[in-house]
């Protein structure tokens, strides 16, 4: 198969699974956004998805995203680019200029840097607060105990908090973690839930995900 026909099959298969999971749980498929995670993928791999009409993508590094997407955004209209990786405060200006949504807000210093960058550029970027849902020492995301405070700080800084994001512990059953993130979102009146990756996006949809982040299942294994 050519790269494009392979991707067409993968994309249709994932969309079908999202549809099914949405139906089973009584949700509208249009409330769920499939973010194609294109980190480590080449411009030409990304182009085959763009040529199929897909427009929602995610990257985890600012510099890599700049290199690939400055050109692609000029070539294809309607691209929506999400940052799903950890962000250093000194890259806030670049992130605000390039991305349309940021999923990895996890500390007050980053809120401040993003808020300043947005004011400077007169550009509002909706953000998700990433929660360290499995309370892992090495993992990104704010501590559960700090979540309420960080939501307040973000809102006071004028940032639109779209929802919560998590990456459950590797190898664990993700279901209880997705359910916990959904509960926190509900507690704080947040609609957005960025959760679910290649191996567990259907479970995430059933538990309320509004944004699933799928890389491998679309593009194949990363090197
Ligand atoms: C890489 C990555 C994904 C996609 O993971 P796959 O298992 O390849 O689908 C999703 N979210 C984040 C934060 C990632 O870094």
Coordinates of C-alpha atoms and ligand atoms in Angstrom, one line a residue:
X1 CA 0.0 0.0 0.0
X2 CA 1.1 3.6 -0.5
X3 CA 1.6 5.8 2.5
X4 CA -1.6 7.7 1.7
X5 CA -3.8 4.6 1.3
X6 CA -2.3 3.1 4.5
X7 CA -3.2 6.3 6.3
X8 CA -6.6 6.5 4.8
X9 CA -7.4 3.1 6.3
X10 CA -5.9 3.9 9.7
X11 CA -7.8 7.2 9.9
X12 CA -11.1 5.7 8.8
X13 CA -10.6 2.8 11.3
X14 CA -9.9 5.2 14.2
X15 CA -12.8 7.5 13.3
X16 CA -15.1 4.5 13.2
X17 CA -14.0 3.3 16.6
X18 CA -14.5 6.8 18.0
X19 CA -18.0 6.8 16.5
X20 CA -18.8 3.5 18.1
X21 CA -17.5 4.4 21.5
X22 CA -19.4 7.7 21.4
X23 CA -22.6 5.9 20.5
X24 CA -22.3 3.3 23.2
X25 CA -21.9 6.1 25.8
X26 CA -24.7 8.3 24.4
X27 CA -22.3 11.0 23.2
X28 CA -22.2 13.1 20.1
X29 CA -19.3 12.1 17.9
X30 CA -18.9 15.8 16.9
X31 CA -18.0 16.5 20.5
X32 CA -14.8 14.5 20.1
X33 CA -11.8 15.8 18.4
X34 CA -9.1 13.4 17.0
X35 CA -5.7 15.0 17.4
X36 CA -3.1 13.3 15.1
X37 CA 0.1 13.3 17.1
X38 CA 2.8 13.9 14.5
X39 CA 5.9 14.2 16.8
X40 CA 9.0 12.6 15.2
X41 CA 7.1 12.3 11.8
X42 CA 8.4 13.8 8.7
X43 CA 6.8 16.6 6.7
X44 CA 5.9 14.2 3.9
X45 CA 4.2 11.7 6.4
X46 CA 2.2 14.6 7.8
X47 CA 1.3 15.7 4.2
X48 CA -0.3 12.4 3.4
X49 CA -2.8 13.0 6.3
X50 CA -3.3 16.6 5.3
X51 CA -4.1 15.5 1.8
X52 CA -6.8 13.3 3.2
X53 CA -8.4 16.3 4.7
X54 CA -7.3 15.9 8.3
X55 CA -6.5 19.2 10.0
X56 CA -6.0 18.6 13.7
X57 CA -2.5 17.8 14.8
X58 CA -0.4 17.7 17.9
X59 CA 3.3 18.0 18.6
X60 CA 5.3 17.7 21.8
X61 CA 8.3 20.0 21.1
X62 CA 8.2 23.7 20.2
X63 CA 11.3 23.7 18.0
X64 CA 10.5 20.6 16.0
X65 CA 7.0 21.9 15.5
X66 CA 8.3 25.2 14.2
X67 CA 10.6 23.5 11.7
X68 CA 7.8 21.3 10.3
X69 CA 4.7 23.5 10.6
X70 CA 5.7 27.0 9.6
X71 CA 5.8 25.7 6.0
X72 CA 2.8 23.3 6.3
X73 CA 0.5 26.0 7.9
X74 CA 1.2 28.3 4.9
X75 CA 0.4 25.5 2.5
X76 CA -2.7 24.0 4.0
X77 CA -5.5 26.2 5.4
X78 CA -7.5 25.4 8.5
X79 CA -4.8 23.6 10.4
X80 CA -5.3 23.4 14.2
X81 CA -2.1 22.7 16.0
X82 CA -2.0 21.4 19.6
X83 CA 1.0 21.4 21.9
X84 CA 0.8 18.2 24.1
X85 CA 4.4 18.1 25.5
X86 CA 6.0 19.9 28.4
X87 CA 6.7 23.5 27.9
X88 CA 9.6 25.6 29.3
X89 CA 8.6 29.1 30.3
X90 CA 11.3 30.6 28.1
X91 CA 9.5 29.1 25.0
X92 CA 6.1 30.6 25.9
X93 CA 6.4 33.3 23.2
X94 CA 7.1 30.8 20.5
X95 CA 4.5 28.4 21.6
X96 CA 1.8 31.1 21.7
X97 CA 2.8 32.3 18.2
X98 CA 2.7 28.8 16.7
X99 CA 0.0 26.7 18.5
X100 CA -3.8 27.0 18.7
X101 CA -4.2 25.0 21.9
X102 CA -1.8 24.1 24.7
X103 CA -2.5 21.0 26.7
X104 CA 0.4 21.1 29.2
X105 CA -0.1 24.0 31.6
X106 CA 1.1 22.6 34.9
X107 CA 2.6 25.3 37.1
X108 CA 2.1 29.0 38.0
X109 CA 5.4 30.2 36.4
X110 CA 4.2 28.8 33.1
X111 CA 0.8 30.4 33.5
X112 CA 2.5 33.8 34.0
X113 CA 4.8 33.3 31.0
X114 CA 1.9 32.2 28.8
X115 CA -0.4 35.1 30.0
X116 CA 2.4 37.6 29.2
X117 CA 3.0 36.1 25.8
X118 CA -0.7 36.1 24.9
X119 CA -1.0 39.8 26.0
X120 CA 2.1 40.8 24.0
X121 CA 0.8 39.0 20.9
X122 CA -2.8 39.9 21.4
X123 CA -3.7 36.3 20.9
X124 CA -5.8 34.1 23.2
X125 CA -4.9 30.4 23.2
X126 CA -7.2 28.0 25.0
X127 CA -5.3 25.8 27.5
X128 CA -5.7 22.5 29.2
X129 CA -4.2 22.0 32.6
X130 CA -2.2 18.8 32.7
X131 CA -2.8 16.7 35.9
X132 CA -0.2 14.2 37.2
X133 CA -3.1 11.8 37.6
X134 CA -1.1 8.8 38.8
X135 CA 1.0 10.9 41.2
X136 CA 4.2 9.7 39.6
X137 CA 7.4 11.4 40.7
X138 CA 9.0 11.8 37.2
X139 CA 5.8 12.7 35.4
X140 CA 4.7 16.1 34.0
X141 CA 1.5 17.7 35.2
X142 CA 0.4 19.5 38.4
X143 CA -0.1 17.6 41.6
X144 CA -3.8 16.7 42.3
X145 CA -3.6 18.8 45.5
X146 CA -2.5 21.9 43.4
X147 CA -5.2 21.6 40.7
X148 CA -7.8 23.9 42.2
X149 CA -5.2 26.6 42.9
X150 CA -3.7 26.4 39.4
X151 CA -7.2 26.7 37.8
X152 CA -7.8 29.9 39.8
X153 CA -4.4 31.3 39.0
X154 CA -4.9 30.6 35.3
X155 CA -8.4 32.1 35.2
X156 CA -7.1 35.2 37.1
X157 CA -4.3 35.6 34.6
X158 CA -6.9 35.8 31.8
X159 CA -6.2 32.3 30.3
X160 CA -9.1 30.4 28.9
X161 CA -9.0 27.1 30.7
X162 CA -10.6 24.7 28.3
X163 CA -10.2 21.6 30.4
X164 CA -7.9 19.0 31.9
X165 CA -5.3 16.7 30.3
X166 CA -3.6 13.5 31.6
X167 CA -1.3 10.7 30.6
X168 CA -2.0 7.8 33.0
X169 CA 0.8 5.6 34.3
X170 CA 2.4 3.4 31.7
X171 CA 1.1 -0.2 31.7
X172 CA -1.7 0.4 34.2
X173 CA -5.4 0.1 33.4
X174 CA -6.2 3.7 32.4
X175 CA -9.9 3.5 33.2
X176 CA -9.8 4.6 36.8
X177 CA -7.4 7.5 35.9
X178 CA -9.7 8.7 33.1
X179 CA -12.7 8.5 35.4
X180 CA -10.8 10.5 38.1
X181 CA -9.8 13.2 35.6
X182 CA -13.4 13.4 34.4
X183 CA -14.6 13.9 38.0
X184 CA -12.1 16.7 38.5
X185 CA -13.3 18.4 35.3
X186 CA -16.9 18.2 36.5
X187 CA -16.0 19.5 39.9
X188 CA -14.5 22.6 38.3
X189 CA -17.1 23.1 35.6
X190 CA -14.7 22.3 32.8
X191 CA -15.9 20.8 29.5
X192 CA -12.7 19.7 27.9
X193 CA -11.0 16.4 28.6
X194 CA -7.8 15.6 26.8
X195 CA -7.2 11.9 27.4
X196 CA -6.7 8.7 25.5
X197 CA -3.9 7.7 23.2
X198 CA -3.5 4.9 20.6
X199 CA -4.0 2.0 23.0
X200 CA -6.9 3.4 25.0
X201 CA -8.7 6.2 23.1
X202 CA -12.0 4.2 23.0
X203 CA -12.0 3.8 26.8
X204 CA -11.3 7.5 27.1
X205 CA -14.2 8.4 24.8
X206 CA -16.5 6.3 26.9
X207 CA -15.4 8.2 29.9
X208 CA -15.9 11.6 28.4
X209 CA -12.8 12.5 26.4
X210 CA -13.4 15.5 24.1
X211 CA -9.8 15.3 22.7
X212 CA -8.0 12.1 22.0
X213 CA -4.3 12.2 21.1
X214 CA -3.4 9.4 18.7
X215 CA 0.0 8.9 17.2
X216 CA 1.1 5.3 16.6
X217 CA -2.2 4.0 15.5
X218 CA -2.2 6.6 12.7
X219 CA 1.4 6.8 11.7
X220 CA 2.8 3.4 12.8
X221 CA 5.5 2.8 15.4
X222 CA 7.9 5.6 16.2
X223 CA 11.6 4.9 15.9
Ligands
LIG1 C1 3.2 10.7 22.0 C2 2.1 11.2 22.7 C3 0.8 10.8 22.4 C4 0.5 9.7 21.3 O1 0.9 8.5 21.8 P1 0.6 7.2 20.9 O2 0.7 6.1 21.9 O3 1.6 7.1 19.8 O4 -0.8 7.3 20.3 C5 -0.3 11.3 23.1 N1 -0.1 12.2 24.1 C6 1.1 12.7 24.4 C7 1.2 13.7 25.5 C8 2.2 12.2 23.7 O5 3.4 12.7 24.1

